[in-house]
Amino acid sequence: MTDTEKLVNRLPNDLGGLPADPIQQTDHELEPWEKRCHALADVLDFHKIINTEEKRCGVEALGSEMVGKLTY
Amino acid sequence: MTRSHDDHDHSHPHAEISDDHPGYYDIMETAVRELLVAKKLIGADEIRRQIEVLDSRTPALGARVVARAWTDPAFKARLLANGRAGCEELGISFYDDTQLIVIENTDKVHNLIVCTLCSCYPRPVLGLPPDWYKAKPYRARAVVEPRKVLAEFGTIIPDDVDVRVHDSTAMVRYLVLPRRPEGTEQYDEEQLAALVTRDTMIGVVPVGAPASVDVVRTAP
C-alpha cells in the first residue's frame, strides 16, 4: 500500500462492511413533518429540481454525527 | 409543554392534542415548502397529494405481486425479466424513475436486499422502509455477514444454499420473490397474498407456513 492510498477515506454514509452492533428491529410511525419531508423531496424530484442521487449526497453532506442523531 | 391535570380528574396523556411548539426541522420544512410554493416552483397542493400517494403504498402491494407470480408462471417470467413492467401490469405505478429487479428465492439461493449507502428501497411496491433497514447495523453487516444478520431475524439458511445480497442504488431497487410455502396448493391468490409480509420481500425471513401464520394472525 502506498501512502496516498491511506488518503482515501470513506464518506460518512458508506457503511458497507464496517463492524457494527446487532440488529435492533426498530420501527416508528413517521411524524407528520417527516412524512411531509419525504413528499417534498419526491415533488422536487418530479419537477427535476433535485434527483435521487442529489438527495443521497445531501444526506451524506450532513455528516455522520448529524445523520446518527437526527430522525430520518 | 406539560399540561396541568389539576382541573380535571382523568389521567390520560394529552399527546394527541399536544400544544407543543413545532420543532426546528418541522419549521424548516414548512418554511422551505412555503418558499417553493411562493416562488411557483411547486404547486400548493402537491405535497398533500404526494402524501396520499405515500400512504397508499404498503407491503400489501408487493404481496399481490408475489401471489400473482406464484400462481401465474407467465407473469412470473415477465416479472423476473422486468420488475417494474411486471408491477405496472398489476396497476402499481412507479412515481419515481427507479428500476426494479425482482430476485427469486429457490431451494438453492436465498436473496437479501440492503442499501449500504442510504435507504434505497422499493418504495412504490412496499412503502417506506422500516427503521432497522436504514440503521447502521443492518447496512454495515448485511454485505459481509449476511448469515449472521439473518440469524438475528431467526432465519437460518442451510450451508448448501447460497446467500446473495443485493445492494440497492439510487436508480436500481430490488424486491425478493420469496418461496411459496408448502401446504398452500389449494390457496387462491388473495389467500396467498395474505401470507406475504414486508420482511419476506426484503429477504430477512421466509414466508411462514399457513399454520404458523394463522397462529400469528389470531394473536392479540
Coordinates of N, CA and C in Angstrom, one line a residue, chain B residues 17-205:
Chain B
I17 N -53.3 15.8 21.4 CA -53.7 17.1 21.2 C -52.6 18.1 21.8
S18 N -51.4 17.6 21.7 CA -50.3 18.4 22.3 C -50.2 19.8 21.7
D19 N -50.0 20.8 22.6 CA -49.8 22.1 22.1 C -48.3 22.5 22.1
D20 N -47.4 21.4 22.1 CA -46.0 21.7 22.0 C -45.7 22.6 20.8
H21 N -44.7 23.4 20.9 CA -44.3 24.2 19.7 C -43.7 23.3 18.7
P22 N -43.8 23.6 17.4 CA -43.2 22.7 16.4 C -41.7 22.8 16.6
G23 N -41.0 21.7 16.2 CA -39.6 21.6 16.3 C -38.9 22.3 15.2
Y24 N -37.6 22.5 15.4 CA -36.8 23.2 14.4 C -36.9 22.7 13.0
Y25 N -36.8 21.4 12.8 CA -36.9 20.8 11.5 C -38.3 20.9 10.9
D26 N -39.3 20.8 11.8 CA -40.7 20.9 11.4 C -40.9 22.3 10.8
I27 N -40.4 23.3 11.5 CA -40.5 24.7 11.0 C -39.7 24.9 9.7
M28 N -38.5 24.3 9.6 CA -37.7 24.4 8.4 C -38.4 23.8 7.2
E29 N -39.1 22.6 7.4 CA -39.8 22.0 6.3 C -40.9 23.0 5.8
T30 N -41.6 23.5 6.8 CA -42.7 24.4 6.4 C -42.2 25.7 5.7
A31 N -41.1 26.2 6.2 CA -40.5 27.4 5.5 C -40.1 27.1 4.1
V32 N -39.4 26.0 3.9 CA -38.9 25.6 2.6 C -40.1 25.4 1.6
R33 N -41.1 24.7 2.2 CA -42.3 24.4 1.3 C -43.0 25.6 0.9
E34 N -43.2 26.6 1.9 CA -43.9 27.8 1.6 C -43.1 28.7 0.6
L35 N -41.8 28.7 0.7 CA -41.0 29.4 -0.2 C -41.1 28.8 -1.6
L36 N -41.0 27.5 -1.7 CA -41.1 26.9 -3.0 C -42.5 27.2 -3.7
V37 N -43.5 27.2 -2.9 CA -44.8 27.5 -3.4 C -44.9 29.0 -3.8
A38 N -44.4 29.9 -3.0 CA -44.4 31.3 -3.3 C -43.7 31.6 -4.5
K39 N -42.6 30.9 -4.8 CA -41.8 31.1 -6.0 C -42.3 30.3 -7.2
K40 N -43.4 29.7 -7.0 CA -44.1 28.9 -8.0 C -43.2 27.8 -8.6
L41 N -42.3 27.2 -7.7 CA -41.5 26.1 -8.2 C -42.3 24.8 -8.0
I42 N -43.2 24.8 -7.0 CA -44.1 23.6 -6.9 C -45.5 24.2 -6.6
G43 N -46.5 23.3 -6.8 CA -47.9 23.7 -6.6 C -48.3 23.6 -5.1
A44 N -49.2 24.4 -4.7 CA -49.6 24.4 -3.3 C -50.1 23.1 -2.8
D45 N -50.7 22.3 -3.7 CA -51.4 21.1 -3.3 C -50.6 19.8 -3.5
E46 N -49.4 20.0 -4.1 CA -48.6 18.8 -4.5 C -48.1 18.0 -3.3
I47 N -47.7 18.6 -2.2 CA -47.2 17.9 -1.1 C -48.3 17.0 -0.5
R48 N -49.5 17.6 -0.4 CA -50.6 16.8 0.2 C -50.9 15.6 -0.7
R49 N -50.9 15.9 -2.0 CA -51.3 14.8 -2.9 C -50.2 13.7 -2.9
Q50 N -48.9 14.1 -2.7 CA -47.9 13.1 -2.7 C -47.9 12.3 -1.4
I51 N -48.3 13.0 -0.3 CA -48.5 12.2 1.0 C -49.6 11.2 0.8
E52 N -50.6 11.5 0.1 CA -51.7 10.5 -0.2 C -51.1 9.3 -1.0
V53 N -50.2 9.6 -1.9 CA -49.5 8.5 -2.7 C -48.7 7.7 -1.8
L54 N -47.9 8.3 -0.9 CA -47.0 7.6 0.0 C -47.9 6.7 0.9
D55 N -49.0 7.2 1.4 CA -49.9 6.5 2.3 C -50.5 5.3 1.6
S56 N -50.6 5.4 0.3 CA -51.3 4.3 -0.4 C -50.3 3.1 -0.7
R57 N -49.0 3.4 -0.5 CA -48.0 2.3 -0.8 C -47.7 1.5 0.5
T58 N -48.1 0.3 0.5 CA -47.8 -0.6 1.7 C -47.4 -1.9 1.1
P59 N -46.8 -2.8 2.0 CA -46.4 -4.1 1.6 C -47.5 -4.9 1.0
A60 N -48.7 -4.6 1.2 CA -49.8 -5.3 0.5 C -49.7 -5.3 -1.0
L61 N -49.2 -4.2 -1.5 CA -49.0 -4.2 -3.0 C -47.9 -5.2 -3.4
G62 N -46.8 -5.2 -2.7 CA -45.8 -6.2 -3.1 C -46.3 -7.7 -2.9
A63 N -47.2 -7.8 -1.9 CA -47.7 -9.2 -1.6 C -48.6 -9.6 -2.8
R64 N -49.3 -8.7 -3.4 CA -50.1 -9.0 -4.6 C -49.3 -9.5 -5.7
V65 N -48.1 -8.8 -5.9 CA -47.2 -9.1 -7.0 C -46.7 -10.5 -6.7
V66 N -46.3 -10.8 -5.5 CA -45.7 -12.2 -5.2 C -46.8 -13.2 -5.4
A67 N -48.0 -13.0 -4.9 CA -49.0 -14.0 -5.1 C -49.4 -14.3 -6.5
R68 N -49.4 -13.2 -7.3 CA -49.6 -13.4 -8.8 C -48.5 -14.2 -9.4
A69 N -47.2 -13.9 -9.0 CA -46.1 -14.7 -9.6 C -46.1 -16.1 -9.2
W70 N -46.7 -16.4 -8.0 CA -46.8 -17.8 -7.5 C -47.8 -18.6 -8.3
T71 N -48.8 -17.9 -8.8 CA -50.0 -18.6 -9.4 C -50.0 -18.5 -11.0
D72 N -49.1 -17.6 -11.5 CA -49.2 -17.4 -13.0 C -47.7 -17.4 -13.5
P73 N -47.3 -18.6 -14.0 CA -45.9 -18.7 -14.5 C -45.5 -17.7 -15.5
A74 N -46.4 -17.4 -16.4 CA -46.1 -16.4 -17.5 C -45.9 -15.0 -16.9
F75 N -46.7 -14.7 -15.9 CA -46.5 -13.4 -15.2 C -45.1 -13.4 -14.5
K76 N -44.9 -14.5 -13.8 CA -43.6 -14.6 -13.1 C -42.4 -14.3 -14.0
A77 N -42.5 -15.0 -15.2 CA -41.4 -14.8 -16.2 C -41.2 -13.4 -16.6
R78 N -42.4 -12.7 -16.8 CA -42.3 -11.3 -17.2 C -41.8 -10.4 -16.1
L79 N -42.2 -10.8 -14.8 CA -41.8 -10.0 -13.6 C -40.3 -10.1 -13.4
L80 N -39.7 -11.3 -13.6 CA -38.3 -11.5 -13.4 C -37.5 -10.9 -14.5
A81 N -38.1 -10.8 -15.7 CA -37.4 -10.1 -16.8 C -37.4 -8.6 -16.6
N82 N -38.5 -8.0 -16.1 CA -38.6 -6.6 -15.9 C -39.5 -6.3 -14.7
G83 N -39.0 -6.1 -13.5 CA -39.8 -6.0 -12.3 C -40.7 -4.8 -12.4
R84 N -40.3 -3.7 -12.9 CA -41.1 -2.5 -12.9 C -42.3 -2.8 -13.9
A85 N -42.0 -3.3 -15.1 CA -43.1 -3.5 -16.0 C -44.1 -4.6 -15.4
G86 N -43.6 -5.6 -14.7 CA -44.5 -6.6 -14.1 C -45.4 -5.9 -13.1
C87 N -44.9 -5.1 -12.2 CA -45.7 -4.4 -11.2 C -46.7 -3.5 -11.9
E88 N -46.3 -2.8 -13.0 CA -47.2 -1.9 -13.7 C -48.4 -2.6 -14.3
E89 N -48.1 -3.9 -14.7 CA -49.2 -4.7 -15.2 C -50.3 -4.9 -14.2
L90 N -50.0 -4.9 -12.9 CA -51.0 -5.0 -11.9 C -51.5 -3.7 -11.4
G91 N -51.2 -2.6 -12.2 CA -51.7 -1.3 -11.9 C -50.9 -0.6 -10.8
I92 N -49.7 -1.1 -10.5 CA -48.9 -0.4 -9.5 C -48.0 0.6 -10.2
S93 N -48.3 1.9 -10.0 CA -47.5 2.9 -10.7 C -46.2 3.2 -10.0
F94 N -45.2 3.6 -10.8 CA -43.9 4.0 -10.2 C -43.9 5.5 -10.2
Y95 N -43.9 6.1 -9.0 CA -44.0 7.6 -9.0 C -42.6 8.2 -9.1
D96 N -41.5 7.3 -9.2 CA -40.2 7.8 -9.3 C -39.6 7.2 -10.5
D97 N -38.3 7.5 -10.8 CA -37.7 7.0 -12.0 C -36.8 5.8 -11.8
T98 N -37.1 5.0 -10.7 CA -36.3 3.8 -10.4 C -36.7 2.6 -11.2
Q99 N -35.7 1.7 -11.4 CA -36.0 0.4 -12.0 C -36.1 -0.6 -10.8
L100 N -36.8 -1.7 -11.1 CA -37.0 -2.7 -10.1 C -36.5 -4.0 -10.7
I101 N -35.6 -4.7 -9.9 CA -35.2 -6.1 -10.2 C -35.8 -7.0 -9.2
V102 N -36.6 -8.0 -9.7 CA -37.1 -9.0 -8.8 C -36.3 -10.2 -8.8
I103 N -35.9 -10.6 -7.6 CA -35.0 -11.8 -7.5 C -35.6 -12.9 -6.7
E104 N -35.5 -14.1 -7.3 CA -36.3 -15.2 -6.8 C -35.6 -16.1 -5.9
N105 N -36.1 -16.4 -4.7 CA -35.6 -17.3 -3.8 C -35.9 -18.7 -4.3
T106 N -34.9 -19.6 -4.2 CA -35.2 -21.0 -4.7 C -34.6 -21.9 -3.6
D107 N -34.6 -23.2 -3.8 CA -34.0 -24.1 -2.8 C -32.5 -24.1 -2.9
K108 N -32.0 -23.3 -3.8 CA -30.5 -23.2 -3.9 C -30.0 -21.8 -3.6
V109 N -30.9 -20.8 -3.6 CA -30.4 -19.4 -3.5 C -31.4 -18.7 -2.5
H110 N -30.8 -18.0 -1.6 CA -31.7 -17.1 -0.7 C -31.1 -15.6 -1.0
N111 N -32.1 -14.7 -1.3 CA -31.7 -13.4 -1.6 C -32.0 -12.4 -0.4
L112 N -31.3 -11.4 -0.3 CA -31.4 -10.4 0.7 C -31.2 -9.0 0.1
I113 N -32.0 -8.0 0.4 CA -31.7 -6.7 -0.1 C -31.3 -5.7 1.0
V114 N -30.5 -4.8 0.6 CA -29.9 -3.8 1.5 C -29.6 -2.5 0.7
C115 N -29.4 -1.4 1.4 CA -28.8 -0.3 0.8 C -27.7 0.2 1.7
T116 N -26.4 -0.1 1.4 CA -25.3 0.2 2.3 C -25.1 1.7 2.3
L117 N -25.5 2.5 1.3 CA -25.2 3.9 1.2 C -26.2 4.8 1.9
C118 N -27.5 4.3 1.8 CA -28.5 5.2 2.5 C -29.7 4.3 2.8
S119 N -30.8 4.5 2.1 CA -32.0 3.7 2.4 C -32.8 3.4 1.2
C120 N -32.2 3.2 0.0 CA -32.9 2.9 -1.2 C -33.7 1.6 -1.0
Y121 N -34.9 1.6 -1.5 CA -35.9 0.6 -1.1 C -37.0 0.6 -2.2
P122 N -37.6 -0.5 -2.5 CA -38.6 -0.5 -3.5 C -39.9 0.2 -3.0
R123 N -39.9 1.5 -2.8 CA -41.0 2.2 -2.2 C -42.3 2.1 -2.9
P124 N -42.3 2.2 -4.2 CA -43.6 2.1 -4.9 C -44.4 0.8 -4.6
V125 N -43.7 -0.3 -4.3 CA -44.4 -1.5 -4.0 C -44.4 -1.9 -2.5
L126 N -43.5 -1.3 -1.7 CA -43.5 -1.7 -0.3 C -43.8 -0.6 0.7
G127 N -43.8 0.7 0.1 CA -44.0 1.8 1.0 C -42.6 2.2 1.6
L128 N -42.6 2.9 2.7 CA -41.3 3.4 3.3 C -40.7 2.3 4.1
P129 N -39.3 2.3 4.1 CA -38.6 1.2 4.8 C -38.7 1.3 6.3
P130 N -38.6 0.2 7.0 CA -38.5 0.2 8.5 C -37.2 0.9 8.9
D131 N -37.3 1.3 10.2 CA -36.1 2.0 10.7 C -34.8 1.1 10.7
W132 N -35.0 -0.2 11.0 CA -33.8 -1.0 11.1 C -33.1 -1.1 9.7
Y133 N -33.9 -1.0 8.7 CA -33.3 -1.1 7.3 C -32.4 0.1 7.1
K134 N -32.7 1.2 7.7 CA -31.9 2.5 7.5 C -30.8 2.6 8.5
A135 N -30.8 1.8 9.5 CA -29.8 2.0 10.6 C -28.5 1.3 10.3
K136 N -27.4 1.7 11.0 CA -26.1 1.3 10.7 C -25.9 -0.2 10.8
P137 N -26.4 -0.9 11.8 CA -26.1 -2.3 11.9 C -26.5 -3.2 10.7
Y138 N -27.7 -3.0 10.2 CA -28.1 -3.7 9.0 C -27.3 -3.4 7.8
R139 N -27.2 -2.1 7.6 CA -26.5 -1.6 6.4 C -25.0 -2.0 6.4
A140 N -24.4 -2.0 7.5 CA -22.9 -2.3 7.6 C -22.7 -3.8 7.5
R141 N -23.6 -4.6 8.1 CA -23.2 -6.0 8.3 C -23.9 -6.9 7.2
A142 N -25.0 -6.5 6.6 CA -25.7 -7.4 5.6 C -24.8 -7.9 4.5
V143 N -23.8 -7.0 4.1 CA -23.0 -7.4 2.9 C -21.8 -8.2 3.3
V144 N -21.4 -8.3 4.6 CA -20.2 -9.1 4.9 C -20.6 -10.3 5.8
E145 N -21.6 -10.3 6.5 CA -22.0 -11.4 7.3 C -23.5 -11.7 7.3
P146 N -24.0 -11.9 6.0 CA -25.5 -12.0 5.9 C -26.1 -13.1 6.7
R147 N -25.4 -14.2 6.8 CA -26.0 -15.3 7.5 C -26.2 -15.0 9.0
K148 N -25.2 -14.3 9.6 CA -25.4 -13.8 11.0 C -26.5 -12.8 11.1
V149 N -26.6 -11.9 10.2 CA -27.7 -11.0 10.2 C -29.1 -11.7 10.1
L150 N -29.1 -12.6 9.2 CA -30.4 -13.4 9.0 C -30.7 -14.2 10.3
A151 N -29.7 -14.7 10.9 CA -29.9 -15.5 12.2 C -30.5 -14.5 13.2
E152 N -30.2 -13.3 13.2 CA -30.7 -12.3 14.2 C -32.2 -12.1 13.9
F153 N -32.7 -12.4 12.7 CA -34.1 -12.3 12.4 C -34.8 -13.7 12.6
G154 N -34.0 -14.7 13.1 CA -34.5 -16.0 13.3 C -34.5 -16.9 12.1
T155 N -33.7 -16.4 11.0 CA -33.7 -17.2 9.8 C -32.3 -17.9 9.6
I156 N -32.4 -19.2 9.6 CA -31.2 -20.0 9.5 C -31.2 -20.6 8.1
I157 N -30.2 -20.2 7.3 CA -30.1 -20.6 5.9 C -29.1 -21.8 5.9
P158 N -29.5 -23.0 5.4 CA -28.6 -24.1 5.3 C -27.3 -23.8 4.5
D159 N -26.2 -24.5 4.9 CA -24.9 -24.2 4.3 C -24.9 -24.4 2.8
D160 N -25.8 -25.4 2.3 CA -25.8 -25.7 0.9 C -26.7 -24.7 0.1
V161 N -27.2 -23.7 0.7 CA -28.0 -22.7 0.0 C -27.1 -21.4 -0.1
D162 N -27.0 -20.9 -1.3 CA -26.2 -19.6 -1.4 C -27.0 -18.5 -0.9
V163 N -26.3 -17.6 -0.2 CA -27.0 -16.3 0.2 C -26.4 -15.2 -0.7
R164 N -27.3 -14.5 -1.4 CA -26.9 -13.4 -2.3 C -27.5 -12.1 -1.8
V165 N -26.6 -11.1 -1.6 CA -27.0 -9.8 -1.1 C -27.0 -8.8 -2.2
H166 N -28.1 -8.1 -2.3 CA -28.2 -7.1 -3.4 C -28.2 -5.7 -2.8
D167 N -27.2 -4.9 -3.2 CA -27.0 -3.6 -2.7 C -27.7 -2.6 -3.6
S168 N -28.7 -2.0 -3.1 CA -29.6 -1.1 -4.0 C -28.8 0.2 -4.3
T169 N -29.3 0.9 -5.4 CA -28.7 2.2 -5.7 C -29.8 3.2 -5.9
A170 N -29.4 4.4 -6.2 CA -30.5 5.4 -6.4 C -31.4 5.0 -7.5
M171 N -30.9 4.3 -8.5 CA -31.7 4.0 -9.7 C -32.2 2.6 -9.8
V172 N -31.6 1.7 -9.1 CA -32.0 0.3 -9.2 C -32.4 -0.2 -7.8
R173 N -33.6 -0.7 -7.7 CA -34.1 -1.3 -6.4 C -34.4 -2.7 -6.6
Y174 N -34.5 -3.5 -5.5 CA -34.7 -4.9 -5.6 C -35.9 -5.3 -4.8
L175 N -36.5 -6.4 -5.2 CA -37.6 -7.0 -4.4 C -37.4 -8.5 -4.4
V176 N -37.5 -9.1 -3.3 CA -37.3 -10.5 -3.2 C -38.6 -11.2 -3.5
L177 N -38.6 -12.2 -4.4 CA -39.7 -13.1 -4.6 C -39.5 -14.3 -3.7
P178 N -40.2 -14.4 -2.6 CA -39.9 -15.5 -1.6 C -40.4 -16.8 -2.2
R179 N -40.1 -17.9 -1.5 CA -40.6 -19.2 -1.9 C -42.0 -19.4 -1.4
R180 N -42.8 -20.0 -2.2 CA -44.2 -20.3 -1.8 C -44.1 -21.4 -0.8
P181 N -44.8 -21.2 0.4 CA -44.7 -22.3 1.4 C -45.5 -23.5 1.0
E182 N -45.0 -24.7 1.5 CA -45.7 -25.9 1.2 C -47.1 -25.9 2.0
G183 N -48.0 -26.6 1.4 CA -49.3 -26.7 2.1 C -50.3 -25.6 1.6
T184 N -49.8 -24.8 0.5 CA -50.7 -23.8 0.0 C -51.2 -24.0 -1.4
E185 N -51.2 -25.3 -1.8 CA -51.5 -25.7 -3.1 C -53.0 -25.3 -3.5
Q186 N -53.8 -25.3 -2.5 CA -55.3 -25.0 -2.7 C -55.6 -23.5 -2.5
Y187 N -54.6 -22.7 -2.1 CA -54.9 -21.3 -1.8 C -55.1 -20.5 -3.1
D188 N -56.0 -19.6 -3.0 CA -56.2 -18.7 -4.1 C -55.2 -17.5 -3.9
E189 N -55.2 -16.6 -4.9 CA -54.3 -15.5 -4.9 C -54.4 -14.6 -3.7
E190 N -55.6 -14.4 -3.3 CA -55.8 -13.5 -2.2 C -55.3 -14.1 -0.9
Q191 N -55.6 -15.4 -0.7 CA -55.1 -16.1 0.5 C -53.6 -16.2 0.5
L192 N -53.0 -16.4 -0.7 CA -51.5 -16.4 -0.7 C -51.0 -15.0 -0.4
A193 N -51.6 -14.0 -0.9 CA -51.0 -12.6 -0.6 C -51.1 -12.3 0.9
A194 N -52.0 -12.9 1.6 CA -52.1 -12.6 3.0 C -51.0 -13.2 3.8
L195 N -50.3 -14.2 3.2 CA -49.2 -14.8 3.8 C -47.9 -14.0 3.7
V196 N -47.8 -13.1 2.7 CA -46.6 -12.4 2.3 C -46.4 -11.1 3.1
T197 N -45.4 -11.0 3.9 CA -45.1 -9.8 4.7 C -44.0 -9.0 4.1
R198 N -43.9 -7.8 4.6 CA -42.8 -6.9 4.2 C -41.4 -7.6 4.3
D199 N -41.2 -8.2 5.5 CA -39.8 -8.7 5.7 C -39.5 -9.9 4.8
T200 N -40.5 -10.6 4.3 CA -40.2 -11.7 3.4 C -39.8 -11.1 2.1
M201 N -40.2 -9.9 1.7 CA -39.8 -9.3 0.4 C -38.5 -8.6 0.5
I202 N -38.1 -8.3 1.7 CA -36.7 -7.8 2.0 C -35.8 -9.0 2.0
G203 N -36.3 -10.1 2.4 CA -35.5 -11.3 2.4 C -34.9 -11.7 3.7
V204 N -35.4 -11.0 4.8 CA -34.8 -11.4 6.1 C -35.6 -12.6 6.8
V205 N -36.8 -12.9 6.3 CA -37.5 -14.1 6.8 C -38.1 -14.8 5.6

